[in-house]
Amino acid sequence: MTMRRRIPRISEITPLIRFRAPRLNATARRLETALTVEDLRRIARRRTPRAAFDYTDGAAEDEISIARARQAFQDIEFHPAILRDVSTVDTGREVLGGRVAWPFAIAPTGFTRLMQTEGELAGVRAAAAAGIPFSLSTLGTAAIEDVAAAAPNGRKWFQLYMWRDREKSMALLERAAAAGFDTVLATVDCPVGGARLRDARNGMAIPPALTLRTVLDTIPRPAWWFNLFTTEPLAFASLDRLPGTVAQYMDTMFDPSLTFDDLAWVKEHWPGKFVVKGIQTLDDARAVVDLGADGIVLSNHGGRQLDRAPVPFHLLPTVARELGGDTEILLDTGIMSGADIVAAIALGARCTLIGRAYLYGLMAGGEAGVRRVIEILTGQIERTMRLLGVRDLAELTPQHVTQLQRLTPRA
C-alpha cells in the first residue's frame, strides 16, 4: 500500500514548537544541563584548578577505598513493591533531636573556599533552604560565627578534630555552642594524616602557591583566580594561620595519643548532641555507644585516611542490626545519588552525609551549584521511593535492598 502524504497544517505544527528563551546567566545555563552529581563533577573539573579539584576528588594512596565505596552502592539490587499509593511521599524525619526535610546532611569539609570562593557560606545557606543540616569542619575557611550568621534558622553541626592542645579544642567547642551549633561530630579516624598523593604531587598548600604549573593552569580558569584574589585571603578561619603544606599543617593538629578518655572529655564539655565520626568496626561502634554517644558516623573519611579501609556501606547492616536500637547511625563515603541515600536508609542508617557531591556542586556554580546538587539528590530520593512503592522513610527496610557480593574474605 502506497503511503499518502499531505501538507501539514500550521495548527498541527505550532504545539510542537517549544523554543526556550536564551539563558543570559552562564552559571544557570551550566547547572541546568547537569542531571546527575557526575555531571556536576565534570563541570567542576573544567572550572577549577587542578590542585583544588584533586584535593576534593582524590583520596589516600591508590584510592582503593573510595573506589570500593562507590562500587558498593552500585552493587545493590532494589526490590520494589507494586500497586502502592505513592501519590504523596514523606521524606522527612527526626535526626539527632531535630526535624530534617531529607535524610542527608552536608558533611564537614576542610579548605572549602579553596574549591570556590563562596565556600561554607554557600553550603550553609543552601542547606538551610532545603531543610537539612550543615556541618562545619575544624579546618573550615569560614569562621564559626560567620557560618551561624549566614543561616540563623538552619541546623548547624560542628566537626571537631581533637588537638594536642586541649585548650584550643575547648575554645572551639565553646564558640560553636555559643553560636547555636546543636551537634558535635568528634572525628576519630585521624591519628595522623593519610597519604594523599595527589596533594603531594600538586604541592597543595594554603594559600595556593603560584608556580609555573599553577600559572599555566590559570589560563583556562581566570574566574577562579579572580575570585581568589578579590575576596578575603584564604585561611583556616577558626584557627590561627600557619604556613606550609596541608600535610605539614595536619601533622601539627592530629593527636596520635587520642583515647576513649578524650572522647569522654568532649562529651562532658559539649552541651548538645554528641556524635562520633570515623567508626569502622562493630566493636568500636559498640564501645562508643557504651560511652554514651547520641550517634555514630560509619565512615572511612571518604577514603582519605587508610586506603583499603572497610567500606562503611558494607558495615551498615551489621551495625544497624546490633546497635540500631541504642543509637542513631549515620553514614558517609561514596554517596553519589539519591538512590544511594535510599539504600542506606533501608539498611538502617538514620541519616547520611554528602561531602564530595556537595563540593562538586560548589565548584560548578557556587551557592547555585550547591542548591542544584541538593535538587538532584532530593529528586532522586523521591523518585526512588515512589518506584519502590514506599510513602515514608520508616517504610524502608532491608527487604528493599540486597547488597550483591563482590569482595568476600578468603577462607
PDB file of C-alpha atoms in Angstrom, residues 58-219:
ATOM      1  CA  GLY A  58      41.264  12.459  45.412  1.00  0.00           C
ATOM      2  CA  ALA A  59      41.778  10.028  48.265  1.00  0.00           C
ATOM      3  CA  ALA A  60      44.642   8.256  50.032  1.00  0.00           C
ATOM      4  CA  GLU A  61      47.421   6.328  48.313  1.00  0.00           C
ATOM      5  CA  ASP A  62      45.982   4.220  45.443  1.00  0.00           C
ATOM      6  CA  GLU A  63      42.432   5.482  46.126  1.00  0.00           C
ATOM      7  CA  ILE A  64      41.114   1.938  46.506  1.00  0.00           C
ATOM      8  CA  SER A  65      38.869   2.741  49.476  1.00  0.00           C
ATOM      9  CA  ILE A  66      36.810   5.365  47.667  1.00  0.00           C
ATOM     10  CA  ALA A  67      36.530   3.222  44.541  1.00  0.00           C
ATOM     11  CA  ARG A  68      35.255   0.296  46.612  1.00  0.00           C
ATOM     12  CA  ALA A  69      32.799   2.525  48.476  1.00  0.00           C
ATOM     13  CA  ARG A  70      31.272   3.780  45.236  1.00  0.00           C
ATOM     14  CA  GLN A  71      31.224   0.274  43.800  1.00  0.00           C
ATOM     15  CA  ALA A  72      29.355  -0.961  46.881  1.00  0.00           C
ATOM     16  CA  PHE A  73      26.460   1.375  46.128  1.00  0.00           C
ATOM     17  CA  GLN A  74      26.429   0.235  42.508  1.00  0.00           C
ATOM     18  CA  ASP A  75      26.383  -3.389  43.657  1.00  0.00           C
ATOM     19  CA  ILE A  76      22.881  -3.309  45.098  1.00  0.00           C
ATOM     20  CA  GLU A  77      19.583  -4.659  43.893  1.00  0.00           C
ATOM     21  CA  PHE A  78      16.325  -2.926  44.797  1.00  0.00           C
ATOM     22  CA  HIS A  79      13.128  -4.875  45.422  1.00  0.00           C
ATOM     23  CA  PRO A  80      10.104  -2.723  44.538  1.00  0.00           C
ATOM     24  CA  ALA A  81       6.533  -3.353  45.644  1.00  0.00           C
ATOM     25  CA  ILE A  82       3.832  -2.631  43.061  1.00  0.00           C
ATOM     26  CA  LEU A  83       0.369  -1.100  43.200  1.00  0.00           C
ATOM     27  CA  ARG A  84       1.002   1.079  46.226  1.00  0.00           C
ATOM     28  CA  ASP A  85      -0.474   4.560  46.512  1.00  0.00           C
ATOM     29  CA  VAL A  86       2.621   6.760  46.258  1.00  0.00           C
ATOM     30  CA  SER A  87       0.870   9.935  45.153  1.00  0.00           C
ATOM     31  CA  THR A  88       2.494  11.604  48.171  1.00  0.00           C
ATOM     32  CA  VAL A  89       5.721  10.688  49.957  1.00  0.00           C
ATOM     33  CA  ASP A  90       7.180  11.953  53.234  1.00  0.00           C
ATOM     34  CA  THR A  91      10.968  12.361  53.075  1.00  0.00           C
ATOM     35  CA  GLY A  92      11.425  13.975  56.484  1.00  0.00           C
ATOM     36  CA  ARG A  93      12.273  12.532  59.886  1.00  0.00           C
ATOM     37  CA  GLU A  94      13.794  13.271  63.286  1.00  0.00           C
ATOM     38  CA  VAL A  95      17.601  13.169  63.330  1.00  0.00           C
ATOM     39  CA  LEU A  96      19.615  13.891  66.481  1.00  0.00           C
ATOM     40  CA  GLY A  97      16.820  15.757  68.178  1.00  0.00           C
ATOM     41  CA  GLY A  98      15.559  17.840  65.266  1.00  0.00           C
ATOM     42  CA  ARG A  99      13.466  17.512  62.145  1.00  0.00           C
ATOM     43  CA  VAL A 100      15.153  17.269  58.739  1.00  0.00           C
ATOM     44  CA  ALA A 101      13.309  17.548  55.436  1.00  0.00           C
ATOM     45  CA  TRP A 102      15.525  14.957  53.726  1.00  0.00           C
ATOM     46  CA  PRO A 103      17.649  12.093  55.080  1.00  0.00           C
ATOM     47  CA  PHE A 104      21.024  13.663  54.367  1.00  0.00           C
ATOM     48  CA  ALA A 105      23.237  16.457  55.653  1.00  0.00           C
ATOM     49  CA  ILE A 106      26.225  18.301  54.225  1.00  0.00           C
ATOM     50  CA  ALA A 107      29.397  16.721  55.567  1.00  0.00           C
ATOM     51  CA  PRO A 108      32.246  18.726  57.121  1.00  0.00           C
ATOM     52  CA  THR A 109      34.863  19.610  54.512  1.00  0.00           C
ATOM     53  CA  GLY A 110      38.149  21.414  55.017  1.00  0.00           C
ATOM     54  CA  PHE A 111      39.624  24.250  52.913  1.00  0.00           C
ATOM     55  CA  THR A 112      36.209  24.786  51.301  1.00  0.00           C
ATOM     56  CA  ARG A 113      36.814  28.295  49.934  1.00  0.00           C
ATOM     57  CA  LEU A 114      39.741  26.843  48.013  1.00  0.00           C
ATOM     58  CA  MET A 115      37.205  24.955  45.880  1.00  0.00           C
ATOM     59  CA  GLN A 116      35.084  28.052  45.220  1.00  0.00           C
ATOM     60  CA  THR A 117      35.236  31.389  46.953  1.00  0.00           C
ATOM     61  CA  GLU A 118      31.677  31.291  48.397  1.00  0.00           C
ATOM     62  CA  GLY A 119      32.754  28.253  50.418  1.00  0.00           C
ATOM     63  CA  GLU A 120      30.976  27.263  53.612  1.00  0.00           C
ATOM     64  CA  LEU A 121      28.589  30.229  53.479  1.00  0.00           C
ATOM     65  CA  ALA A 122      27.154  28.920  50.210  1.00  0.00           C
ATOM     66  CA  GLY A 123      26.824  25.465  51.753  1.00  0.00           C
ATOM     67  CA  VAL A 124      25.066  26.531  54.934  1.00  0.00           C
ATOM     68  CA  ARG A 125      22.633  28.816  53.093  1.00  0.00           C
ATOM     69  CA  ALA A 126      21.703  26.114  50.590  1.00  0.00           C
ATOM     70  CA  ALA A 127      21.338  23.527  53.360  1.00  0.00           C
ATOM     71  CA  ALA A 128      19.095  25.788  55.425  1.00  0.00           C
ATOM     72  CA  ALA A 129      16.898  26.493  52.393  1.00  0.00           C
ATOM     73  CA  ALA A 130      16.494  22.740  51.833  1.00  0.00           C
ATOM     74  CA  GLY A 131      15.826  21.935  55.499  1.00  0.00           C
ATOM     75  CA  ILE A 132      18.941  19.792  56.003  1.00  0.00           C
ATOM     76  CA  PRO A 133      21.863  20.213  58.467  1.00  0.00           C
ATOM     77  CA  PHE A 134      25.202  21.724  57.522  1.00  0.00           C
ATOM     78  CA  SER A 135      28.450  20.553  59.151  1.00  0.00           C
ATOM     79  CA  LEU A 136      31.383  22.930  59.626  1.00  0.00           C
ATOM     80  CA  SER A 137      34.892  21.479  59.763  1.00  0.00           C
ATOM     81  CA  THR A 138      37.569  22.459  62.259  1.00  0.00           C
ATOM     82  CA  LEU A 139      39.571  23.175  59.091  1.00  0.00           C
ATOM     83  CA  GLY A 140      36.833  25.377  57.645  1.00  0.00           C
ATOM     84  CA  THR A 141      37.637  28.566  55.763  1.00  0.00           C
ATOM     85  CA  ALA A 142      34.684  30.466  57.236  1.00  0.00           C
ATOM     86  CA  ALA A 143      34.554  31.259  60.941  1.00  0.00           C
ATOM     87  CA  ILE A 144      32.081  29.554  63.263  1.00  0.00           C
ATOM     88  CA  GLU A 145      30.306  32.843  63.925  1.00  0.00           C
ATOM     89  CA  ASP A 146      30.085  33.773  60.224  1.00  0.00           C
ATOM     90  CA  VAL A 147      28.546  30.410  59.334  1.00  0.00           C
ATOM     91  CA  ALA A 148      25.988  30.836  62.112  1.00  0.00           C
ATOM     92  CA  ALA A 149      25.088  34.346  60.912  1.00  0.00           C
ATOM     93  CA  ALA A 150      24.713  33.220  57.278  1.00  0.00           C
ATOM     94  CA  ALA A 151      21.834  30.868  58.123  1.00  0.00           C
ATOM     95  CA  PRO A 152      20.458  31.721  61.570  1.00  0.00           C
ATOM     96  CA  ASN A 153      17.466  29.402  61.185  1.00  0.00           C
ATOM     97  CA  GLY A 154      19.345  26.433  59.731  1.00  0.00           C
ATOM     98  CA  ARG A 155      20.619  23.428  61.677  1.00  0.00           C
ATOM     99  CA  LYS A 156      24.370  23.503  62.127  1.00  0.00           C
ATOM    100  CA  TRP A 157      26.748  20.781  63.297  1.00  0.00           C
ATOM    101  CA  PHE A 158      30.405  21.260  64.218  1.00  0.00           C
ATOM    102  CA  GLN A 159      33.103  18.725  63.366  1.00  0.00           C
ATOM    103  CA  LEU A 160      35.947  18.582  65.890  1.00  0.00           C
ATOM    104  CA  TYR A 161      39.486  17.346  65.413  1.00  0.00           C
ATOM    105  CA  MET A 162      40.946  16.861  68.866  1.00  0.00           C
ATOM    106  CA  TRP A 163      44.083  18.983  69.070  1.00  0.00           C
ATOM    107  CA  ARG A 164      47.086  18.071  71.137  1.00  0.00           C
ATOM    108  CA  ASP A 165      46.390  21.426  72.726  1.00  0.00           C
ATOM    109  CA  ARG A 166      43.174  20.667  74.650  1.00  0.00           C
ATOM    110  CA  GLU A 167      42.593  24.345  75.431  1.00  0.00           C
ATOM    111  CA  LYS A 168      42.218  25.052  71.701  1.00  0.00           C
ATOM    112  CA  SER A 169      39.713  22.215  71.393  1.00  0.00           C
ATOM    113  CA  MET A 170      37.762  23.586  74.338  1.00  0.00           C
ATOM    114  CA  ALA A 171      37.747  27.092  72.863  1.00  0.00           C
ATOM    115  CA  LEU A 172      36.286  25.792  69.587  1.00  0.00           C
ATOM    116  CA  LEU A 173      33.567  23.845  71.420  1.00  0.00           C
ATOM    117  CA  GLU A 174      32.600  26.911  73.437  1.00  0.00           C
ATOM    118  CA  ARG A 175      32.383  29.089  70.332  1.00  0.00           C
ATOM    119  CA  ALA A 176      30.296  26.512  68.449  1.00  0.00           C
ATOM    120  CA  ALA A 177      27.882  26.115  71.350  1.00  0.00           C
ATOM    121  CA  ALA A 178      27.543  29.888  71.742  1.00  0.00           C
ATOM    122  CA  ALA A 179      26.820  30.231  68.012  1.00  0.00           C
ATOM    123  CA  GLY A 180      23.931  27.755  68.155  1.00  0.00           C
ATOM    124  CA  PHE A 181      25.501  24.609  66.722  1.00  0.00           C
ATOM    125  CA  ASP A 182      23.414  21.739  68.120  1.00  0.00           C
ATOM    126  CA  THR A 183      25.651  18.717  67.425  1.00  0.00           C
ATOM    127  CA  VAL A 184      29.364  17.962  67.560  1.00  0.00           C
ATOM    128  CA  LEU A 185      30.928  15.362  65.256  1.00  0.00           C
ATOM    129  CA  ALA A 186      34.053  14.196  67.075  1.00  0.00           C
ATOM    130  CA  THR A 187      36.279  12.736  64.358  1.00  0.00           C
ATOM    131  CA  VAL A 188      38.406   9.805  65.489  1.00  0.00           C
ATOM    132  CA  ASP A 189      39.981   8.297  62.369  1.00  0.00           C
ATOM    133  CA  CYS A 190      42.894  10.752  62.057  1.00  0.00           C
ATOM    134  CA  PRO A 191      45.720   9.869  64.464  1.00  0.00           C
ATOM    135  CA  VAL A 192      47.906  11.084  61.574  1.00  0.00           C
ATOM    136  CA  GLY A 193      47.130  12.455  58.138  1.00  0.00           C
ATOM    137  CA  GLY A 194      46.558   9.989  55.308  1.00  0.00           C
ATOM    138  CA  ALA A 195      48.959   9.781  52.362  1.00  0.00           C
ATOM    139  CA  ARG A 196      47.053  11.870  49.822  1.00  0.00           C
ATOM    140  CA  LEU A 197      49.353  11.507  46.877  1.00  0.00           C
ATOM    141  CA  ARG A 198      47.534  13.848  44.506  1.00  0.00           C
ATOM    142  CA  ASP A 199      48.002  16.664  47.026  1.00  0.00           C
ATOM    143  CA  ALA A 200      51.674  15.860  47.465  1.00  0.00           C
ATOM    144  CA  ARG A 201      52.260  15.835  43.718  1.00  0.00           C
ATOM    145  CA  ASN A 202      50.346  19.090  43.282  1.00  0.00           C
ATOM    146  CA  GLY A 203      52.197  20.821  46.148  1.00  0.00           C
ATOM    147  CA  MET A 204      48.824  21.582  47.724  1.00  0.00           C
ATOM    148  CA  ALA A 205      49.114  24.451  50.228  1.00  0.00           C
ATOM    149  CA  ILE A 206      47.016  27.114  51.925  1.00  0.00           C
ATOM    150  CA  PRO A 207      47.150  29.683  50.392  1.00  0.00           C
ATOM    151  CA  PRO A 208      47.816  28.147  46.951  1.00  0.00           C
ATOM    152  CA  ALA A 209      51.373  28.663  45.749  1.00  0.00           C
ATOM    153  CA  LEU A 210      51.944  30.335  42.389  1.00  0.00           C
ATOM    154  CA  THR A 211      54.336  28.158  40.400  1.00  0.00           C
ATOM    155  CA  LEU A 212      54.836  27.848  36.650  1.00  0.00           C
ATOM    156  CA  ARG A 213      52.463  24.902  36.682  1.00  0.00           C
ATOM    157  CA  THR A 214      49.700  26.748  38.570  1.00  0.00           C
ATOM    158  CA  VAL A 215      50.098  29.821  36.363  1.00  0.00           C
ATOM    159  CA  LEU A 216      49.628  27.678  33.259  1.00  0.00           C
ATOM    160  CA  ASP A 217      46.618  26.074  34.948  1.00  0.00           C
ATOM    161  CA  THR A 218      45.174  29.562  35.444  1.00  0.00           C
ATOM    162  CA  ILE A 219      44.834  30.397  31.767  1.00  0.00           C
TER     163      ILE A 219
END
